[in-house]
Coordinates of N, CA and C in Angstrom, one line a residue:
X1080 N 91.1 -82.2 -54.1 CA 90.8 -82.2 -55.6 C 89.5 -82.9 -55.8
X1081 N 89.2 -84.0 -54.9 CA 88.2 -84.7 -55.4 C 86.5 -84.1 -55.0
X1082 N 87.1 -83.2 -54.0 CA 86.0 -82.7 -53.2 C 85.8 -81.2 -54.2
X1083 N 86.5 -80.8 -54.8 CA 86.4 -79.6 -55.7 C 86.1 -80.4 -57.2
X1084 N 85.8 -81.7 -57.2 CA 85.2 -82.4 -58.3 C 83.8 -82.6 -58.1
X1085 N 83.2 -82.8 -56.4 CA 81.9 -83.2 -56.1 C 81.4 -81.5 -56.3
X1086 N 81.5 -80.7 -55.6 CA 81.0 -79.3 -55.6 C 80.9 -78.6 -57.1
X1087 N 81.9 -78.9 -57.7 CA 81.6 -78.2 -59.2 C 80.7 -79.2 -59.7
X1088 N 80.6 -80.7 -59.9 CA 79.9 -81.1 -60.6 C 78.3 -81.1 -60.1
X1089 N 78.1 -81.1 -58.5 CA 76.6 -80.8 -58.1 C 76.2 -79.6 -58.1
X1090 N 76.7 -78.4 -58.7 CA 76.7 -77.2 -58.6 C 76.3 -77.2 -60.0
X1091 N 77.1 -77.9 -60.9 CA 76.5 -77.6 -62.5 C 75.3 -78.7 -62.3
X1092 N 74.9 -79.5 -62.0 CA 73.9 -80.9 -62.3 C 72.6 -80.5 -61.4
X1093 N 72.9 -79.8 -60.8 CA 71.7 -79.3 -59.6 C 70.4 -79.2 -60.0
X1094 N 69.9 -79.0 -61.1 CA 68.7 -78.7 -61.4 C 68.0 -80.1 -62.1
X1095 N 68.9 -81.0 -63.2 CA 68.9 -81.6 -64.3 C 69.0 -83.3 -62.8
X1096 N 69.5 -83.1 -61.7 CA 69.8 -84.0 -60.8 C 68.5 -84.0 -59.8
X1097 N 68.1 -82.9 -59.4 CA 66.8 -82.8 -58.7 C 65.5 -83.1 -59.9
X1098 N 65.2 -82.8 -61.0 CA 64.5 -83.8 -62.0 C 64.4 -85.3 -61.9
X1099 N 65.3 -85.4 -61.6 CA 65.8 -87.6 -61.8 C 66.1 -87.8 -60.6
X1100 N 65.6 -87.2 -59.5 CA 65.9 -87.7 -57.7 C 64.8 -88.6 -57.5
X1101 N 63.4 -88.3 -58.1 CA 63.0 -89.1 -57.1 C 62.7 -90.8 -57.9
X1102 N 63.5 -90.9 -58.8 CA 63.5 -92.0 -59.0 C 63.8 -93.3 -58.7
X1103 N 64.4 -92.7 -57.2 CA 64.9 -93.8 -56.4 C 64.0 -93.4 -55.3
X1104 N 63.3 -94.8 -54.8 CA 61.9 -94.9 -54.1 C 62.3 -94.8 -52.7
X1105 N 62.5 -94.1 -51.7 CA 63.0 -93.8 -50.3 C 61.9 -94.1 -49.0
X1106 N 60.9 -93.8 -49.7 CA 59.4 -93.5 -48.8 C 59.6 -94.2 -48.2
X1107 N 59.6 -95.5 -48.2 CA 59.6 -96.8 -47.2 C 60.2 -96.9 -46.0
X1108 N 61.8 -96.5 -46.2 CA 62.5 -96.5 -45.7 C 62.3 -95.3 -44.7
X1109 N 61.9 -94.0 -45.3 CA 61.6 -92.6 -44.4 C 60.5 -92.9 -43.5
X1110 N 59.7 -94.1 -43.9 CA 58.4 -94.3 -43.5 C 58.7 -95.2 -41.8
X1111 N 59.8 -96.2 -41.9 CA 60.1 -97.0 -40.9 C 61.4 -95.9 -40.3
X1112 N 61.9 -94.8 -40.4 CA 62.2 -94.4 -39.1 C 61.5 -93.3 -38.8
X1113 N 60.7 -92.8 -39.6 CA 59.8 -91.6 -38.9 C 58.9 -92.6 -37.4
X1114 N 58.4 -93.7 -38.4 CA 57.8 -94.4 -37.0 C 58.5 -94.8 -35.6
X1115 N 59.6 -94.8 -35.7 CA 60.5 -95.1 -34.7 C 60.9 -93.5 -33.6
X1116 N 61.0 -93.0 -34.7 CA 61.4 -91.5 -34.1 C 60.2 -90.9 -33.1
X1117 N 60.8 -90.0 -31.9 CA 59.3 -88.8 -31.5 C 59.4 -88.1 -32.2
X1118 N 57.8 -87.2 -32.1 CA 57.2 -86.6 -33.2 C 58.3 -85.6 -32.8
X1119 N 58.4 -84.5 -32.9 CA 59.7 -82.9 -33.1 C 61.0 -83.5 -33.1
X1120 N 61.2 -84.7 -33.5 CA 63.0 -85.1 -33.3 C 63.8 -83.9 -34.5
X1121 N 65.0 -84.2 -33.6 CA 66.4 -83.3 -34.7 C 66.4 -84.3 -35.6
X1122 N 66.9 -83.9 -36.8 CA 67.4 -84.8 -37.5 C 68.7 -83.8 -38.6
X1123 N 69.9 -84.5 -38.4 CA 70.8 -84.1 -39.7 C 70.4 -84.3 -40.8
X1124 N 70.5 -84.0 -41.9 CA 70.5 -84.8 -43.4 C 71.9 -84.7 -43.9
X1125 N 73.0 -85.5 -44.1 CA 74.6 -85.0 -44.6 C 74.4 -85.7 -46.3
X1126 N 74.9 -84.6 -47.0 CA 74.4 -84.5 -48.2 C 73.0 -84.3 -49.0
X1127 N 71.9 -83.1 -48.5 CA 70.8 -82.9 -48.2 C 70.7 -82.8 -50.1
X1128 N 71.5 -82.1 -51.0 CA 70.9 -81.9 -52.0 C 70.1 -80.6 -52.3
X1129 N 69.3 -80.8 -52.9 CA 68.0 -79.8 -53.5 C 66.7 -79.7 -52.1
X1130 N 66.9 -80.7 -51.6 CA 66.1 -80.5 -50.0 C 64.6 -81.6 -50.4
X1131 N 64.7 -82.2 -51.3 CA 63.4 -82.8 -52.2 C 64.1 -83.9 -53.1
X1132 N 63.2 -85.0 -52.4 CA 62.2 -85.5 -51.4 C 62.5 -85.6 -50.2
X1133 N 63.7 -86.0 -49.8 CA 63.6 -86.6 -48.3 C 63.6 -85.3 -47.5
X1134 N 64.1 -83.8 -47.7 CA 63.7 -83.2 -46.1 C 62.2 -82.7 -46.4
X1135 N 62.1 -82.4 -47.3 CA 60.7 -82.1 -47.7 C 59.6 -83.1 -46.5
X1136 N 59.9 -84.3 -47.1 CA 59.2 -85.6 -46.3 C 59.4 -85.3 -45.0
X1137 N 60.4 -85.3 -44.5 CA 60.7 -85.3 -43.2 C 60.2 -83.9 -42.0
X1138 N 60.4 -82.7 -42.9 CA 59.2 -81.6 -42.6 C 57.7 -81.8 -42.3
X1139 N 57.7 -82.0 -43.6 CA 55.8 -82.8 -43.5 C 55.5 -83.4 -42.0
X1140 N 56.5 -84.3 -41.9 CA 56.2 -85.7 -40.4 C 56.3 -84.5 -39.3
X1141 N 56.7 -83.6 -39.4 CA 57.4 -82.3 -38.2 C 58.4 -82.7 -37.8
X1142 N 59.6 -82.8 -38.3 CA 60.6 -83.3 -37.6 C 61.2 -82.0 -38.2
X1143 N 62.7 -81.5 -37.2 CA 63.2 -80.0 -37.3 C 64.6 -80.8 -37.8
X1144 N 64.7 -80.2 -39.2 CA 65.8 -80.9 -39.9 C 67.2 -79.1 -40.5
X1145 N 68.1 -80.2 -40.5 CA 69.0 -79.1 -40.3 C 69.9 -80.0 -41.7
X1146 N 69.7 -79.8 -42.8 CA 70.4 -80.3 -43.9 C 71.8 -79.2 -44.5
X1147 N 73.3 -80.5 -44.7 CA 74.5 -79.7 -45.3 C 74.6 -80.4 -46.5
X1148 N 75.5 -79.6 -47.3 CA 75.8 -80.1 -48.4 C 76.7 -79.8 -49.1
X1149 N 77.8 -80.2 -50.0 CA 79.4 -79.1 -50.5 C 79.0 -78.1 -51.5
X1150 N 77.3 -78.4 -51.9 CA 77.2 -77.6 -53.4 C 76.3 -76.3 -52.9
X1151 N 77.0 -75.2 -53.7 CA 76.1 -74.1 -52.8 C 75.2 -73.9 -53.6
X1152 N 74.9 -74.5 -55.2 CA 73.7 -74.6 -55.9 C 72.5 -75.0 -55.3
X1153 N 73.0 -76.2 -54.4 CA 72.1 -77.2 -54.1 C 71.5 -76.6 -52.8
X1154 N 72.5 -76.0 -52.1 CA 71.9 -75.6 -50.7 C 70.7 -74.3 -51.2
X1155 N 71.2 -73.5 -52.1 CA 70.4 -72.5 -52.7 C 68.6 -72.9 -52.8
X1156 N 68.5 -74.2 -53.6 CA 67.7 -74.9 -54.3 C 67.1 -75.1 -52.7
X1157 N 67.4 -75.8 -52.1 CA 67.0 -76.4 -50.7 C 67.1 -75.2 -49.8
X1158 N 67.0 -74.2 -49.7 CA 66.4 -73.5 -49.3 C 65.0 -73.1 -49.6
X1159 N 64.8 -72.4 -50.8 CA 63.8 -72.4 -51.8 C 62.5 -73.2 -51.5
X1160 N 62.8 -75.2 -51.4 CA 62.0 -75.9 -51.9 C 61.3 -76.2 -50.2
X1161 N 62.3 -76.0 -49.0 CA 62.1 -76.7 -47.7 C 62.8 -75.2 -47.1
X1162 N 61.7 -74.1 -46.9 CA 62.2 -73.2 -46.3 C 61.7 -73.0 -44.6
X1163 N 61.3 -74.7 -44.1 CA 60.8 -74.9 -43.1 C 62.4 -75.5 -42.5
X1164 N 63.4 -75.9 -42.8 CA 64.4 -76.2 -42.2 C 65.6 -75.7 -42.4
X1165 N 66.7 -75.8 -41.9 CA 67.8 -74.7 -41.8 C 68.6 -75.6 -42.6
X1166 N 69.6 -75.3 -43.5 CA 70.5 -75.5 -45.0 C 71.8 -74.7 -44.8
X1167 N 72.8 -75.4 -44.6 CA 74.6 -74.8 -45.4 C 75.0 -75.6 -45.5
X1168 N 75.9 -74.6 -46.6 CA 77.2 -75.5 -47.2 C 78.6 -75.9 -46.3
X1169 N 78.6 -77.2 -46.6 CA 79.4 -77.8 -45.7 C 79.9 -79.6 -46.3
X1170 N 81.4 -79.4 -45.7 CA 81.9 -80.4 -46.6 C 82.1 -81.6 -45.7
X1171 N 81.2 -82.7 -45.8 CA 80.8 -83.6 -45.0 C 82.4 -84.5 -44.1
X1172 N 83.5 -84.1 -45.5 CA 84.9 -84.5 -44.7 C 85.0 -84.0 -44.0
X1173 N 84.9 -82.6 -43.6 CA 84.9 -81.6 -42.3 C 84.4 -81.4 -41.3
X1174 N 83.6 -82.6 -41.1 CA 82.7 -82.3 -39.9 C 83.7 -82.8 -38.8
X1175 N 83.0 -82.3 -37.8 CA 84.0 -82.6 -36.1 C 83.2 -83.0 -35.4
X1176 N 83.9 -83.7 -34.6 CA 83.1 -84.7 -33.5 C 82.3 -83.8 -32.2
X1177 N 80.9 -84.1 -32.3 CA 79.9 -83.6 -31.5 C 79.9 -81.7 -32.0
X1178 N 79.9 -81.4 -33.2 CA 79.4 -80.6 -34.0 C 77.9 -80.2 -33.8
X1179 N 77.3 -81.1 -33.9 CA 75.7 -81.3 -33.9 C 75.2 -82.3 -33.1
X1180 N 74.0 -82.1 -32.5 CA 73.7 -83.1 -31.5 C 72.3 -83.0 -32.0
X1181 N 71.8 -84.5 -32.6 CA 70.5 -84.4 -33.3 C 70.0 -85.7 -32.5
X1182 N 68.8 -86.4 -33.0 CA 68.3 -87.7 -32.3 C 68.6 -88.7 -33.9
X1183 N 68.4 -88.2 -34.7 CA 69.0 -89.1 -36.2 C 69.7 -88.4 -37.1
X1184 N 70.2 -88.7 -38.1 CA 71.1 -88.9 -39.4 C 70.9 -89.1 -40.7
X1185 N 70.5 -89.0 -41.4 CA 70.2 -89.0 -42.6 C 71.3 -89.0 -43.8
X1186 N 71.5 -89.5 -44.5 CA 72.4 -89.7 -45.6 C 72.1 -90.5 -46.8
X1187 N 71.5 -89.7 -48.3 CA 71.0 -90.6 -49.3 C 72.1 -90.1 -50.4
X1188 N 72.8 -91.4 -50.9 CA 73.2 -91.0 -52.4 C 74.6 -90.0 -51.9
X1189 N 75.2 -90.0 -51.2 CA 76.2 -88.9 -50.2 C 77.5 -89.4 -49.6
X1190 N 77.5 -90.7 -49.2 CA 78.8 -90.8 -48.6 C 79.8 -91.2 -49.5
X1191 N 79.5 -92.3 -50.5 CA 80.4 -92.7 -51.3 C 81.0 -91.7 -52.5
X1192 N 80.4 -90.4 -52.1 CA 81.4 -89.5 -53.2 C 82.6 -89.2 -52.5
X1193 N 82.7 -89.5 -51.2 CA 84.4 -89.3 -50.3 C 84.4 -90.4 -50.0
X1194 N 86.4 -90.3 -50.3 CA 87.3 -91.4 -49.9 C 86.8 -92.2 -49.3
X1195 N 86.4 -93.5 -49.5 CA 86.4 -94.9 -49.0 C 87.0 -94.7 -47.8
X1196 N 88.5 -94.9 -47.8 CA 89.1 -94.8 -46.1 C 88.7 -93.7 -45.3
X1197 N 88.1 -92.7 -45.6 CA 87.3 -92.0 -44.3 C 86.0 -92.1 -44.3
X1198 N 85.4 -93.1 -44.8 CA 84.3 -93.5 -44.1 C 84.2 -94.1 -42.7
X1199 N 84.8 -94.6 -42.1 CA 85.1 -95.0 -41.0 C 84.9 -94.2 -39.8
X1200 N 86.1 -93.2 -40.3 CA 86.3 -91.8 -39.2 C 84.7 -91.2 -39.6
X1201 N 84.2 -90.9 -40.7 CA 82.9 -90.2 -41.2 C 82.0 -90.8 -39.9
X1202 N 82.3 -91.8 -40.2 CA 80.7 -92.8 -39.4 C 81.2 -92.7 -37.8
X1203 N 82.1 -92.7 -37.4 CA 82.5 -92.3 -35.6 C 82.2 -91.0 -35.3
X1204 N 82.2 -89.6 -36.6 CA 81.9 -88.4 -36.6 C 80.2 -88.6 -36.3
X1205 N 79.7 -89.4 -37.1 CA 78.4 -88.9 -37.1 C 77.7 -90.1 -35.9
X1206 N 77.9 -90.5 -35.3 CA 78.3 -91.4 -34.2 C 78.1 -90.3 -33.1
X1207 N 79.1 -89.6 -33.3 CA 79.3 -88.4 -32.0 C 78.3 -87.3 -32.2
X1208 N 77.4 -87.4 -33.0 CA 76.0 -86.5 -33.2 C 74.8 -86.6 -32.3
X1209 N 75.2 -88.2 -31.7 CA 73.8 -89.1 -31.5 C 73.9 -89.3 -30.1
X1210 N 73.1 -89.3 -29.6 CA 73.0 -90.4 -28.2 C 72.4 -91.5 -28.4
X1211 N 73.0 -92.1 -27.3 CA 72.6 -93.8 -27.0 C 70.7 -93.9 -27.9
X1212 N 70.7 -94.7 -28.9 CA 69.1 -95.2 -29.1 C 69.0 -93.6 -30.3
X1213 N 69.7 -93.1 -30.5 CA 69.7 -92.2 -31.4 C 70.0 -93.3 -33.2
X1214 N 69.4 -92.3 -34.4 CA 69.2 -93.5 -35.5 C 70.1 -93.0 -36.1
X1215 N 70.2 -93.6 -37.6 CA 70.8 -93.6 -38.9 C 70.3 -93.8 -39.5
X1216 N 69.9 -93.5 -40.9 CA 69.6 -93.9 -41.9 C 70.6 -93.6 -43.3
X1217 N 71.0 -94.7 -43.7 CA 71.9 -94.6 -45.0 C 72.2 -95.1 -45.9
X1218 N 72.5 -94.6 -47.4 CA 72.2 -95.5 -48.3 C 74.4 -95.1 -48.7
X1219 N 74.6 -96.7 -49.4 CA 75.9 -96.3 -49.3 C 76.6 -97.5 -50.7
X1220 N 77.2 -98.1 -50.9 CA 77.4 -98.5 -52.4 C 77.4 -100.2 -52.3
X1221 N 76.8 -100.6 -53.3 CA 76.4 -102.0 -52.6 C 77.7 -103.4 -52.9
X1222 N 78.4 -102.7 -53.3 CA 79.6 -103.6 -54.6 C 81.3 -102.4 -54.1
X1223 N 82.3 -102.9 -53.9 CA 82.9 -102.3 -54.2 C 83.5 -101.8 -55.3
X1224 N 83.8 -100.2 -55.6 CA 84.3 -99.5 -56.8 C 84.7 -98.2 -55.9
X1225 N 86.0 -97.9 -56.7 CA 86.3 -96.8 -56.9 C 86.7 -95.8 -58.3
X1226 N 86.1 -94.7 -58.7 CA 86.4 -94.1 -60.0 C 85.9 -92.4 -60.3
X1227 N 85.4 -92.5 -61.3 CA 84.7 -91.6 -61.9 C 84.1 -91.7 -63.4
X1228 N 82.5 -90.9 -63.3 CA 81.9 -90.8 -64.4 C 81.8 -90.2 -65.1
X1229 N 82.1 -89.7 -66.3 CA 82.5 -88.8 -67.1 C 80.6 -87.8 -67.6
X1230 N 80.0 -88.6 -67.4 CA 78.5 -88.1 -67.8 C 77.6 -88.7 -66.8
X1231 N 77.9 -88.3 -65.1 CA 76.9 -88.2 -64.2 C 75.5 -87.1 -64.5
X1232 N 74.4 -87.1 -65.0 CA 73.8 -85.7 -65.4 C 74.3 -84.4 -66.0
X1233 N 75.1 -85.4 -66.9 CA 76.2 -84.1 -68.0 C 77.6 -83.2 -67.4
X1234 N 77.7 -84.0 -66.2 CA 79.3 -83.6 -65.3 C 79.9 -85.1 -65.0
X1235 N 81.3 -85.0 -64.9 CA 82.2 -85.5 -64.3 C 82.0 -85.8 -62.7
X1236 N 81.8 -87.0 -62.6 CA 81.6 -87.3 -61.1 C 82.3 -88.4 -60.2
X1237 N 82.4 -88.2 -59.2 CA 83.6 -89.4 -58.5 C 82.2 -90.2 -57.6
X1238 N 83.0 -91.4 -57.6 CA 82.7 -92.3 -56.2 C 83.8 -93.1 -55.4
X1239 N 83.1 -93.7 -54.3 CA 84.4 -94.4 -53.5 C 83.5 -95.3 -52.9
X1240 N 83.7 -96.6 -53.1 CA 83.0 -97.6 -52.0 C 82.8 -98.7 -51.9
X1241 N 82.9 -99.2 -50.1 CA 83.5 -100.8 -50.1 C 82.1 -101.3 -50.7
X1242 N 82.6 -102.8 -50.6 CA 81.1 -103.7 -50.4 C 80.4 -103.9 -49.3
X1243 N 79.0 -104.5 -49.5 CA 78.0 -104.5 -48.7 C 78.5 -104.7 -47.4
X1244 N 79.2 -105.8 -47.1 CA 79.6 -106.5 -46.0 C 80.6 -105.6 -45.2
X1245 N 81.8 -104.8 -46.0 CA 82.5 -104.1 -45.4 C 81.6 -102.7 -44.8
X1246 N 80.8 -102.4 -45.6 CA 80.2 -101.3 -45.2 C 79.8 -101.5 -43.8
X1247 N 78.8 -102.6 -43.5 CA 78.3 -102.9 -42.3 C 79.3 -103.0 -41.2
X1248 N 80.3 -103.4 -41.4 CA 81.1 -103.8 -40.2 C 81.8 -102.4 -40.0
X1249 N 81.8 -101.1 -40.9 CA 82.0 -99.7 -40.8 C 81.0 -99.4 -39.8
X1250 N 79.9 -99.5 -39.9 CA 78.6 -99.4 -39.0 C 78.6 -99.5 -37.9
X1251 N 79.3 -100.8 -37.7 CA 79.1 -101.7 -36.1 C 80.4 -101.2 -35.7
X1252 N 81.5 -101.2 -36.3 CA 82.6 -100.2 -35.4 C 82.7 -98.5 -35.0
X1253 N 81.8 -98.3 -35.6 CA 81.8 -96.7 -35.1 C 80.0 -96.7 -34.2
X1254 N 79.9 -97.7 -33.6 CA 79.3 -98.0 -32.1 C 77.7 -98.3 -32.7
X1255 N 77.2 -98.7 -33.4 CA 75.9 -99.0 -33.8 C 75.8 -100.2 -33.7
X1256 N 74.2 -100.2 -33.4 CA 73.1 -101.7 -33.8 C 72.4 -101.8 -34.8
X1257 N 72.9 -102.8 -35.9 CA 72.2 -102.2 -37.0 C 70.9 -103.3 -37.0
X1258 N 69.8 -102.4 -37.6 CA 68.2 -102.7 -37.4 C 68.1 -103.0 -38.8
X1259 N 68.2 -102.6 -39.5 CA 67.7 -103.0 -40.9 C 68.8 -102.7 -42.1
X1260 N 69.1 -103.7 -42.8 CA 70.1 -103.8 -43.5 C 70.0 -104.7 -45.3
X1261 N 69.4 -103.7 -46.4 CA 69.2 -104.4 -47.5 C 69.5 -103.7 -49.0
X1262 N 69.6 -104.3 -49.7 CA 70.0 -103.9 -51.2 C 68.8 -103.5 -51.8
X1263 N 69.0 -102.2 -52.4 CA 67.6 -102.2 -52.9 C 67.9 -101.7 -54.8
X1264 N 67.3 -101.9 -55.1 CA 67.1 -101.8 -56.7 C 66.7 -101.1 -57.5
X1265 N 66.0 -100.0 -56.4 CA 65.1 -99.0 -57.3 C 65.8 -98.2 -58.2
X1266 N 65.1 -97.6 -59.3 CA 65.6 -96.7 -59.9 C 67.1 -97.0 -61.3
X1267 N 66.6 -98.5 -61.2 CA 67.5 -99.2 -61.9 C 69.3 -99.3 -61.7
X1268 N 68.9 -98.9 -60.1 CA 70.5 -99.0 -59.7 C 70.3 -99.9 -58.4
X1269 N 71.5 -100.3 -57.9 CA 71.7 -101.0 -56.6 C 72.4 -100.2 -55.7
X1270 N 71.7 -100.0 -54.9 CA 72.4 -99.5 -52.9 C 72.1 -100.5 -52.3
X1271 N 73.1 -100.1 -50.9 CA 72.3 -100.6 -49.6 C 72.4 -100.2 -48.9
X1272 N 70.6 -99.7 -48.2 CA 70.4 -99.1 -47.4 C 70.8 -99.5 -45.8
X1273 N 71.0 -98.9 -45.0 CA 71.3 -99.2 -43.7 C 70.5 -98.4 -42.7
X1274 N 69.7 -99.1 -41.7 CA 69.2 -98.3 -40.4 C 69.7 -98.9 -40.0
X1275 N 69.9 -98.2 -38.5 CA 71.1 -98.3 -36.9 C 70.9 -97.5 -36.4
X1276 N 71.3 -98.4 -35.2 CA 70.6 -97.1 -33.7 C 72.1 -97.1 -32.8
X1277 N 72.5 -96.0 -32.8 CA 73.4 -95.8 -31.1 C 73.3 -96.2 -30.0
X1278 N 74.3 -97.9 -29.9 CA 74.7 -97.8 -29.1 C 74.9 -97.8 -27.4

């Protein structure tokens, strides 16, 4: 149900939601693992969106990005905007262990719309993407809450997610080192971002 609440509402919000994306400042953060990464690395994006800014960015650097996402609006749009990388719809609950074998991970604004308690399994899924010294990058909820917002970009929208501290130790048990770890503020909201390497 809840996942037929994320798809219909980024399916209706997709356009009015890609307007108000880049309001949250990422570059930085895209900036300190492109530098870490080699130049042609794989990289996932799980919950890619509209494909703009971050695979957009990540094309630019030449990295071969393979972004999913539950909304087929949004995969539509991300095709369109980043028709240098490959896009389907796909429901991030459903991924299987070693599915994809990339050198990083990507996830903005994406995990905390599923269940809190499978984040865990989520993060050992995407764990099994990576090899040893393979990255992460992810932004995830900085406070715990769970709910829904009745006027997310004029739809009904869900979240789920622990706090800062529980998140991280989500991190370090599905086999990571985590490299950088902070709350950030932009955009008049609070995340926290997380880089981590495999392992």
């Amino acid at each position: 149900m809840k996942a037929h609440l994320i798809k219909r509402g980024y399916n209706k919000a997709a356009a009015d939601y890609l307007q108000h994306r880049d309001q949250f400042k990422n570059t930085k953060y895209l900036n300190q693992l492109a530098s870490i990464l080699q130049p042609g690395s794989k990289i996932l994006d799980i919950g890619c969106g509209a494909g703009k800014p971050i695979d957009e960015y990540l094309v630019k650097k030449g990295f071969a990005v393979t972004g999913i996402d539950i909304s087929e609006r949004q995969i539509e749009l991300a095709k369109k905007h980043v028709p240098q990388a490959s896009f389907e719809v796909k429901n991030m609950s459903q991924l299987r262990s070693g599915e994809y074998h990339v050198d990083a991970v990507v996830s903005f604004y994406a995990i905390f719309h599923v269940p809190r308690e499978t984040h865990a399994t989520l993060f050992e899924t995407i764990g099994s993407f990576l090899s040893k010294g393979g990255l992460l990058l992810v932004t995830m909820g900085s406070s715990e809450w769970e709910g829904s917002e009745e006027n997310f970009h004029g739809v009904k929208m869900y979240w789920s997610h622990y706090g800062s501290e529980k998140n991280k130790k989500i991190v370090q048990h599905a086999g990571f080192e985590i490299l950088f770890d902070v709350l950030d503020t932009s955009g008049g909201e609070k995340h926290q971002i997380i880089t981590a390497k495999k392992k």
